[in-house]
Amino acid sequence: NKYDHEVLFQDIEQLNMIQHNHSLVAVKDNSCEEKLRYLVYYDERWDCKLFLNYKTVDRADEESVINKVSADLNVDKSQINCRYISSKVQEKYSESHQENRIYNHRLYEIKIQVFPEDEQKENFVVNGRHYYWMSISDMERDPNIVKKNLDVIDFVKESMHA
């Protein structure tokens, strides 16, 4: 039973294939002073409200996140500040794939200087996607979010409120 470089390489390839790299985006609401809220959207595949998230790109991920948030929310890129917070590898059940998966989540904090007026409402639709402003405690009170995405909520809570 020789564990040589070829077997090691196969193990590494298999690990890489099962890990799903996603950038989580915590967009803070700057209009609500009394309660810290984040932007979430309703994801049809997961049938759940989730933080904005995108496949992580190998090079210039922060720039990619800014570009995607800008396009999704129709906000000028110059209005967006992005800051890397943390990353965490988590195994969790994927609702859309009906199986456990290993996710490597990179968390970014996004601050947008001036939100379009429509996007300051409690919930709104942009480009066919329904968005909501929610506090962490709001998310923790939603049984569907707790069932499907509590580990991500906890990760954001630990990282952003440390």
Short mmCIF file of C-alpha atoms in Angstrom, two decimals:
data_model
loop_
_atom_site.label_atom_id
_atom_site.label_comp_id
_atom_site.label_asym_id
_atom_site.label_seq_id
_atom_site.Cartn_x
_atom_site.Cartn_y
_atom_site.Cartn_z
CA ASN A 1 0.00 0.00 0.00
CA LYS A 2 2.29 2.71 -1.28
CA TYR A 3 1.10 6.26 -0.90
CA ASP A 4 3.17 7.96 -3.56
CA HIS A 5 2.95 11.30 -5.37
CA GLU A 6 0.43 9.97 -7.91
CA VAL A 7 -2.02 8.85 -5.22
CA LEU A 8 -1.52 12.18 -3.40
CA PHE A 9 -2.23 14.07 -6.62
CA GLN A 10 -5.44 12.07 -7.14
CA ASP A 11 -6.53 12.87 -3.58
CA ILE A 12 -5.89 16.58 -4.15
CA GLU A 13 -7.86 16.55 -7.41
CA GLN A 14 -10.80 14.83 -5.71
CA LEU A 15 -10.78 17.38 -2.88
CA ASN A 16 -10.74 20.22 -5.37
CA MET A 17 -13.67 18.73 -7.27
CA ILE A 18 -15.90 18.51 -4.21
CA GLN A 19 -15.13 21.95 -2.82
CA HIS A 20 -17.41 24.73 -4.03
CA ASN A 21 -15.89 28.18 -3.79
CA HIS A 22 -18.41 30.94 -3.16
CA SER A 23 -18.05 34.58 -2.24
CA LEU A 24 -20.68 35.65 0.28
CA VAL A 25 -21.59 39.32 0.23
CA ALA A 26 -22.85 41.10 3.34
CA VAL A 27 -24.34 44.37 2.06
CA LYS A 28 -24.97 46.66 5.02
CA ASP A 29 -27.92 49.02 5.16
CA ASN A 30 -26.63 52.49 5.98
CA SER A 31 -30.10 54.07 6.20
CA CYS A 32 -31.25 52.21 9.32
CA GLU A 33 -29.28 53.51 12.31
CA GLU A 34 -31.22 51.73 15.07
CA LYS A 35 -30.92 48.21 13.64
CA LEU A 36 -28.10 46.68 11.59
CA ARG A 37 -29.64 45.07 8.53
CA TYR A 38 -28.21 43.17 5.59
CA LEU A 39 -29.43 42.68 2.07
CA VAL A 40 -30.69 39.18 1.25
CA TYR A 41 -32.53 37.87 -1.79
CA TYR A 42 -35.04 35.13 -2.40
CA ASP A 43 -33.35 32.20 -4.15
CA GLU A 44 -35.84 30.00 -6.00
CA ARG A 45 -33.54 26.97 -6.24
CA TRP A 46 -33.04 26.96 -2.46
CA ASP A 47 -36.57 28.30 -1.74
CA CYS A 48 -34.91 30.52 0.84
CA LYS A 49 -33.66 34.04 1.51
CA LEU A 50 -29.87 34.09 1.17
CA PHE A 51 -27.03 36.57 1.34
CA LEU A 52 -25.82 37.65 -2.08
CA ASN A 53 -23.30 35.08 -3.29
CA TYR A 54 -21.24 34.45 -6.37
CA LYS A 55 -18.82 31.81 -7.55
CA THR A 56 -15.36 32.86 -6.39
CA VAL A 57 -12.96 33.74 -9.19
CA ASP A 58 -9.28 32.89 -8.87
CA ARG A 59 -7.94 36.30 -9.78
CA ALA A 60 -9.36 39.66 -8.66
CA ASP A 61 -12.29 38.19 -6.73
CA GLU A 62 -12.96 41.48 -4.92
CA GLU A 63 -13.22 43.32 -8.25
CA SER A 64 -15.52 40.58 -9.57
CA VAL A 65 -17.79 40.91 -6.51
CA ILE A 66 -18.01 44.70 -7.00
CA ASN A 67 -18.87 44.24 -10.70
CA LYS A 68 -21.58 41.66 -9.94
CA VAL A 69 -23.16 43.66 -7.11
CA SER A 70 -23.11 46.76 -9.33
CA ALA A 71 -24.85 44.89 -12.16
CA ASP A 72 -27.36 43.09 -9.91
CA LEU A 73 -28.43 46.22 -8.01
CA ASN A 74 -27.99 48.78 -10.82
CA VAL A 75 -25.56 50.76 -8.65
CA ASP A 76 -22.54 52.60 -10.04
CA LYS A 77 -19.29 50.82 -9.14
CA SER A 78 -17.83 54.07 -7.80
CA GLN A 79 -20.49 53.97 -5.03
CA ILE A 80 -19.37 50.52 -3.79
CA ASN A 81 -16.75 49.85 -1.11
CA CYS A 82 -15.74 46.21 -0.71
CA ARG A 83 -13.71 44.70 2.11
CA TYR A 84 -12.62 41.08 2.56
CA ILE A 85 -13.59 39.84 6.03
CA SER A 86 -12.84 36.13 6.38
CA SER A 87 -13.19 32.69 4.84
CA LYS A 88 -14.44 29.38 6.14
CA VAL A 89 -14.77 25.85 4.80
CA GLN A 90 -18.14 24.37 5.73
CA GLU A 91 -19.90 21.15 4.89
CA LYS A 92 -23.61 21.69 4.44
CA TYR A 93 -26.64 20.25 2.73
CA SER A 94 -27.30 21.78 -0.68
CA GLU A 95 -31.03 22.23 -1.21
CA SER A 96 -30.58 22.68 -4.95
CA HIS A 97 -28.40 19.57 -5.36
CA GLN A 98 -30.05 17.44 -2.65
CA GLU A 99 -26.69 16.36 -1.20
CA ASN A 100 -24.04 17.40 1.29
CA ARG A 101 -21.36 19.62 -0.24
CA ILE A 102 -18.21 21.26 0.99
CA TYR A 103 -18.22 25.02 0.55
CA ASN A 104 -15.31 27.38 0.84
CA HIS A 105 -17.05 30.65 1.69
CA ARG A 106 -15.18 33.95 1.33
CA LEU A 107 -17.03 36.73 3.13
CA TYR A 108 -17.00 40.31 1.87
CA GLU A 109 -18.54 43.37 3.46
CA ILE A 110 -20.06 45.80 0.97
CA LYS A 111 -20.96 49.38 1.74
CA ILE A 112 -22.82 51.38 -0.88
CA GLN A 113 -22.59 55.16 -0.44
CA VAL A 114 -25.95 56.00 -1.98
CA PHE A 115 -28.62 53.39 -2.59
CA PRO A 116 -31.25 54.11 -5.23
CA GLU A 117 -34.41 55.25 -3.43
CA ASP A 118 -36.39 52.15 -4.49
CA GLU A 119 -33.74 49.93 -2.89
CA GLN A 120 -34.13 51.56 0.51
CA LYS A 121 -37.58 50.01 0.95
CA GLU A 122 -38.04 47.00 3.27
CA ASN A 123 -38.19 44.78 0.16
CA PHE A 124 -37.87 45.51 -3.53
CA VAL A 125 -37.31 43.89 -6.93
CA VAL A 126 -34.39 44.69 -9.25
CA ASN A 127 -33.72 42.82 -12.50
CA GLY A 128 -36.38 40.24 -11.61
CA ARG A 129 -34.79 39.33 -8.26
CA HIS A 130 -36.64 39.99 -4.96
CA TYR A 131 -34.48 41.56 -2.23
CA TYR A 132 -35.15 42.11 1.48
CA TRP A 133 -33.44 44.04 4.26
CA MET A 134 -33.11 41.78 7.32
CA SER A 135 -31.24 41.86 10.60
CA ILE A 136 -29.39 38.76 11.81
CA SER A 137 -32.09 38.31 14.48
CA ASP A 138 -34.80 38.51 11.75
CA MET A 139 -32.98 35.73 9.90
CA GLU A 140 -32.63 33.66 13.07
CA ARG A 141 -36.41 33.90 13.60
CA ASP A 142 -37.20 32.61 10.11
CA PRO A 143 -37.59 28.79 10.39
CA ASN A 144 -36.83 28.26 6.69
CA ILE A 145 -33.56 30.23 6.86
CA VAL A 146 -32.59 28.46 10.09
CA LYS A 147 -33.24 25.05 8.54
CA LYS A 148 -31.37 25.68 5.29
CA ASN A 149 -28.71 28.30 5.99
CA LEU A 150 -28.06 28.81 9.71
CA ASP A 151 -24.37 27.92 9.37
CA VAL A 152 -23.89 30.81 6.93
CA ILE A 153 -25.87 33.19 9.18
CA ASP A 154 -23.66 32.14 12.11
CA PHE A 155 -20.51 32.66 10.01
CA VAL A 156 -21.60 36.18 9.06
CA LYS A 157 -22.66 36.94 12.64
CA GLU A 158 -19.31 35.75 14.07
CA SER A 159 -17.23 37.50 11.42
CA MET A 160 -19.07 40.82 11.18
CA HIS A 161 -19.85 41.29 14.86
CA ALA A 162 -16.53 40.12 16.32
#
